[in-house]
DNA sequence: CTGAAAGCGCTTACAG
DNA sequence: CTGAAAGCGCTTACAG
């Protein structure tokens, strides 16, 4: 025979102790069962107007905020989505995260940002950490993890991948039309009369870097110009890379009148390199970037570039995630890349 | 008499169903009770070597990862700390967040970033959202919330505030020595022989903006120079603000040979303004910024500025939070601001 | 040193 | 339409 056990309240961490209002208190106050309150909260059932009212009042009166942690445990949802980014502090990712945050928050979800720093092991750790937090979904921005790895994670949780090509049941991917953007940039230079157009590449580990290069080449060939490997310099999407590439180009004594850089950061580094060697932009050489991030507008001279709304990219990724979560098919409509003519390019006079 | 109830397993969201390993499975596998596993996990009790071993093995074998959501509910901790930032996408905050993330992650905590966008209501919403997520602590980066509001939130949860002066039981605050930094910057200009030094201010809503201005003024006065309000232009910490300030300054026909801008972004905007008006940096005017964020190094010309390790700032904020969480007194040692001489300043020749 | 049991604040099949 | 009850995966007073 069991002795009757006196129930005990734990002192620490108890919601009531911390002055927090629980769903149970709301129920008592409204004279209904907790189940009913829960249903009203989740819109899970239609409830008589009277109870609806009573519960609404109680919620307002007590200032009840449902505890997402408990919801997560009980319902298997956490209303959080994990975001694997590469560096929070780069302007590119910063804007994307901003878009993700805005859109997710509007839907009551909270993003958990974790950086992978372009290291496969770190990305893996990040994903694991996020999964152990029981995120409802995962947004992956580029990165170095093999597609296979992503695909297998996608079996555990809905996933949207930005900047790669992946298909699957609860797996959605999309990205900018990098080829189109590069076409536009290169054509702009061609239309200005340039024919010796150098290209400073992005990090070849990124798909988008390859696509941009393909667009550059395509534009050249469409214009009947031979693709000249001597005019293609390696880069890594950083300013330092752009600077170094320009030095190399100048040292090689290859004639050129324009440079298309794989991203704005590269272009800005290139501009500094040119400045140091006394070559003037745009008088001596025209320069085009890619992305149109904040710094482009205030570089000297202001940089002609291709606008990609990175903010929109993030926002659309979040929207796609929300669709997946709701069991719908995501639809993404990203604005087409656009040329933003500023002062770093000009018509070739010679 | 109650009828015996057959227990039922819910199909969805059940850990076991999702192939997830639970603590209970570990316990069974190791032949001990769940309590013991929990204690081992938390280092809460000393356990016999044999059981310790058995549990360790089981954890490894099954690949057990404790569920933070359940831990949060049961133990009142979530191993997460909320971070209220202003804009994730600014270079300043981006670096700070990076520092926070690195340090927190190393301690097993995850940061939840929410932006306030410099709007008091949004900041309040952000804080509420974070609290309802039961974060273990709160890091607040600047913002517009009144000190009183912060202080009252600090009663619910440990808090560290960056860039303000606040004291309290579980409340710690610290920030850069902005006055010292501004002193250094201004002195550098003075040492170069400049006496007509303009100052483009930061957003006056920020304490640090005021401190920087005070440092500027102090340096002037220490040098026996009169503070001239005509040389102080309003700004807002953005490039656009810097550009506008320079235009105003030039239009006012106030003679000046140097500019100290309240932050790098302002300086970069100012540089563009000068470039547009054909005034050369540093030949005609010397220019100094503040912060030494990434763009400063590649601006044209590379910007002389004051180095503040924003990354360190974030990392130290996280460390302080960790101390608070462990019941220790935080100690913060931020590196002193340092002048980073580059190419935007030079000795006055005239 | 260790286990059984209650509890964290919700959600949701069951059973009216 | 609505309630009682079980369960989510842990932690932690209690009681040896």
mmCIF file of N, CA and C (backbone and C1' of nucleotides) in Angstrom, chain B residues 7-9 15 23 35 38-39 42 64 67 71 74, chain D residues 3-15:
data_model
loop_
_atom_site.group_PDB
_atom_site.id
_atom_site.type_symbol
_atom_site.label_atom_id
_atom_site.label_comp_id
_atom_site.label_asym_id
_atom_site.label_seq_id
_atom_site.Cartn_x
_atom_site.Cartn_y
_atom_site.Cartn_z
ATOM 1 N N UNK B 7 -2.293 3.524 -21.194
ATOM 2 C CA UNK B 7 -1.467 4.660 -21.610
ATOM 3 C C UNK B 7 -1.364 4.698 -23.128
ATOM 4 N N UNK B 8 -1.318 5.880 -23.689
ATOM 5 C CA UNK B 8 -1.171 5.937 -25.151
ATOM 6 C C UNK B 8 0.030 6.780 -25.545
ATOM 7 N N UNK B 9 0.594 6.329 -26.560
ATOM 8 C CA UNK B 9 1.731 7.059 -27.135
ATOM 9 C C UNK B 9 1.171 7.954 -28.224
ATOM 10 N N UNK B 15 9.591 11.897 -29.388
ATOM 11 C CA UNK B 15 11.029 11.787 -29.648
ATOM 12 C C UNK B 15 11.370 10.425 -30.231
ATOM 13 N N UNK B 23 16.844 10.617 -22.752
ATOM 14 C CA UNK B 23 17.599 10.313 -21.549
ATOM 15 C C UNK B 23 17.141 8.984 -20.942
ATOM 16 N N UNK B 35 17.380 9.664 -13.183
ATOM 17 C CA UNK B 35 17.948 10.679 -12.290
ATOM 18 C C UNK B 35 19.468 10.652 -12.353
ATOM 19 N N UNK B 38 20.809 12.118 -15.487
ATOM 20 C CA UNK B 38 20.669 13.567 -15.423
ATOM 21 C C UNK B 38 21.786 14.170 -14.572
ATOM 22 N N UNK B 39 22.027 13.558 -13.436
ATOM 23 C CA UNK B 39 23.061 14.091 -12.545
ATOM 24 C C UNK B 39 24.433 14.052 -13.183
ATOM 25 N N UNK B 42 24.745 16.815 -15.652
ATOM 26 C CA UNK B 42 24.859 18.152 -15.095
ATOM 27 C C UNK B 42 25.991 18.300 -14.087
ATOM 28 N N UNK B 64 23.341 10.113 -27.806
ATOM 29 C CA UNK B 64 22.358 10.931 -27.093
ATOM 30 C C UNK B 64 22.729 12.418 -27.062
ATOM 31 N N UNK B 67 17.874 17.206 -24.804
ATOM 32 C CA UNK B 67 16.932 18.134 -25.422
ATOM 33 C C UNK B 67 16.851 19.423 -24.608
ATOM 34 N N UNK B 71 15.003 20.451 -21.021
ATOM 35 C CA UNK B 71 15.824 20.961 -19.922
ATOM 36 C C UNK B 71 15.322 22.303 -19.457
ATOM 37 N N UNK B 74 12.029 21.885 -17.490
ATOM 38 C CA UNK B 74 12.200 21.235 -16.193
ATOM 39 C C UNK B 74 13.102 22.025 -15.260
ATOM 40 P P DG D 3 -14.764 23.136 -20.429
ATOM 41 O "O5'" DG D 3 -14.333 21.852 -19.599
ATOM 42 C "C5'" DG D 3 -15.323 20.855 -19.400
ATOM 43 C "C4'" DG D 3 -14.718 19.555 -18.996
ATOM 44 C "C3'" DG D 3 -13.443 19.637 -18.174
ATOM 45 O "O3'" DG D 3 -13.553 18.683 -17.128
ATOM 46 C "C1'" DG D 3 -13.047 18.329 -20.118
ATOM 47 P P DA D 4 -12.547 18.634 -15.925
ATOM 48 O "O5'" DA D 4 -11.988 17.145 -16.044
ATOM 49 C "C5'" DA D 4 -12.817 16.106 -16.559
ATOM 50 C "C4'" DA D 4 -12.044 14.812 -16.596
ATOM 51 C "C3'" DA D 4 -10.907 14.711 -15.596
ATOM 52 O "O3'" DA D 4 -10.671 13.330 -15.375
ATOM 53 C "C1'" DA D 4 -10.008 14.898 -17.761
ATOM 54 P P DA D 5 -9.385 12.865 -14.529
ATOM 55 O "O5'" DA D 5 -8.337 12.533 -15.688
ATOM 56 C "C5'" DA D 5 -8.712 11.594 -16.704
ATOM 57 C "C4'" DA D 5 -7.507 11.298 -17.581
ATOM 58 C "C3'" DA D 5 -6.204 11.120 -16.795
ATOM 59 O "O3'" DA D 5 -5.450 10.118 -17.444
ATOM 60 C "C1'" DA D 5 -5.926 12.821 -18.385
ATOM 61 P P DA D 6 -4.266 9.369 -16.720
ATOM 62 O "O5'" DA D 6 -3.257 9.200 -17.933
ATOM 63 C "C5'" DA D 6 -3.787 8.943 -19.236
ATOM 64 C "C4'" DA D 6 -2.790 9.423 -20.265
ATOM 65 C "C3'" DA D 6 -1.337 9.160 -19.857
ATOM 66 O "O3'" DA D 6 -0.675 8.629 -20.984
ATOM 67 C "C1'" DA D 6 -1.640 11.450 -20.361
ATOM 68 P P DG D 7 0.789 7.995 -20.805
ATOM 69 O "O5'" DG D 7 1.642 9.056 -21.618
ATOM 70 C "C5'" DG D 7 1.156 9.514 -22.882
ATOM 71 C "C4'" DG D 7 1.909 10.755 -23.265
ATOM 72 C "C3'" DG D 7 3.393 10.705 -22.846
ATOM 73 O "O3'" DG D 7 4.203 10.873 -23.987
ATOM 74 C "C1'" DG D 7 2.385 12.763 -22.216
ATOM 75 P P DC D 8 5.743 10.494 -23.905
ATOM 76 O "O5'" DC D 8 6.399 11.837 -24.442
ATOM 77 C "C5'" DC D 8 5.832 12.540 -25.531
ATOM 78 C "C4'" DC D 8 6.471 13.917 -25.592
ATOM 79 C "C3'" DC D 8 7.875 13.918 -24.997
ATOM 80 O "O3'" DC D 8 8.816 13.882 -26.061
ATOM 81 C "C1'" DC D 8 6.512 15.754 -24.158
ATOM 82 P P DG D 9 9.930 12.679 -26.032
ATOM 83 O "O5'" DG D 9 11.054 13.274 -25.093
ATOM 84 C "C5'" DG D 9 11.686 14.481 -25.472
ATOM 85 C "C4'" DG D 9 12.425 15.043 -24.284
ATOM 86 C "C3'" DG D 9 13.415 14.072 -23.636
ATOM 87 O "O3'" DG D 9 14.590 14.804 -23.345
ATOM 88 C "C1'" DG D 9 11.950 14.893 -22.018
ATOM 89 P P DC D 10 15.963 14.120 -22.989
ATOM 90 O "O5'" DC D 10 16.536 15.260 -22.020
ATOM 91 C "C5'" DC D 10 16.559 15.046 -20.640
ATOM 92 C "C4'" DC D 10 15.937 16.234 -19.960
ATOM 93 C "C3'" DC D 10 16.415 16.395 -18.525
ATOM 94 O "O3'" DC D 10 17.383 17.416 -18.464
ATOM 95 C "C1'" DC D 10 14.018 16.486 -18.662
ATOM 96 P P DT D 11 18.362 17.485 -17.237
ATOM 97 O "O5'" DT D 11 17.410 17.970 -16.054
ATOM 98 C "C5'" DT D 11 16.976 19.321 -16.048
ATOM 99 C "C4'" DT D 11 16.297 19.613 -14.724
ATOM 100 C "C3'" DT D 11 17.216 19.465 -13.512
ATOM 101 O "O3'" DT D 11 16.881 20.543 -12.650
ATOM 102 C "C1'" DT D 11 15.327 18.057 -13.263
ATOM 103 P P DT D 12 17.887 21.005 -11.535
ATOM 104 O "O5'" DT D 12 17.094 20.615 -10.207
ATOM 105 C "C5'" DT D 12 15.715 20.915 -10.125
ATOM 106 C "C4'" DT D 12 15.130 20.171 -8.957
ATOM 107 C "C3'" DT D 12 16.121 19.921 -7.829
ATOM 108 O "O3'" DT D 12 15.411 20.033 -6.602
ATOM 109 C "C1'" DT D 12 15.207 17.897 -8.485
ATOM 110 P P DA D 13 15.924 21.062 -5.533
ATOM 111 O "O5'" DA D 13 15.655 20.334 -4.149
ATOM 112 C "C5'" DA D 13 14.724 20.905 -3.315
ATOM 113 C "C4'" DA D 13 13.473 20.050 -3.253
ATOM 114 C "C3'" DA D 13 13.363 19.290 -1.925
ATOM 115 O "O3'" DA D 13 12.036 19.301 -1.483
ATOM 116 C "C1'" DA D 13 13.418 17.762 -3.746
ATOM 117 P P DC D 14 11.810 19.110 0.101
ATOM 118 O "O5'" DC D 14 11.349 17.601 0.247
ATOM 119 C "C5'" DC D 14 11.851 16.662 -0.654
ATOM 120 C "C4'" DC D 14 11.190 15.335 -0.466
ATOM 121 C "C3'" DC D 14 11.496 14.676 0.874
ATOM 122 O "O3'" DC D 14 10.413 13.851 1.245
ATOM 123 C "C1'" DC D 14 12.584 13.502 -0.892
ATOM 124 P P DA D 15 10.401 13.157 2.713
ATOM 125 O "O5'" DA D 15 11.087 11.748 2.441
ATOM 126 C "C5'" DA D 15 10.556 10.894 1.430
ATOM 127 C "C4'" DA D 15 11.454 9.692 1.286
ATOM 128 C "C3'" DA D 15 12.014 9.183 2.627
ATOM 129 O "O3'" DA D 15 11.923 7.768 2.650
ATOM 130 C "C1'" DA D 15 13.762 9.547 1.114
#
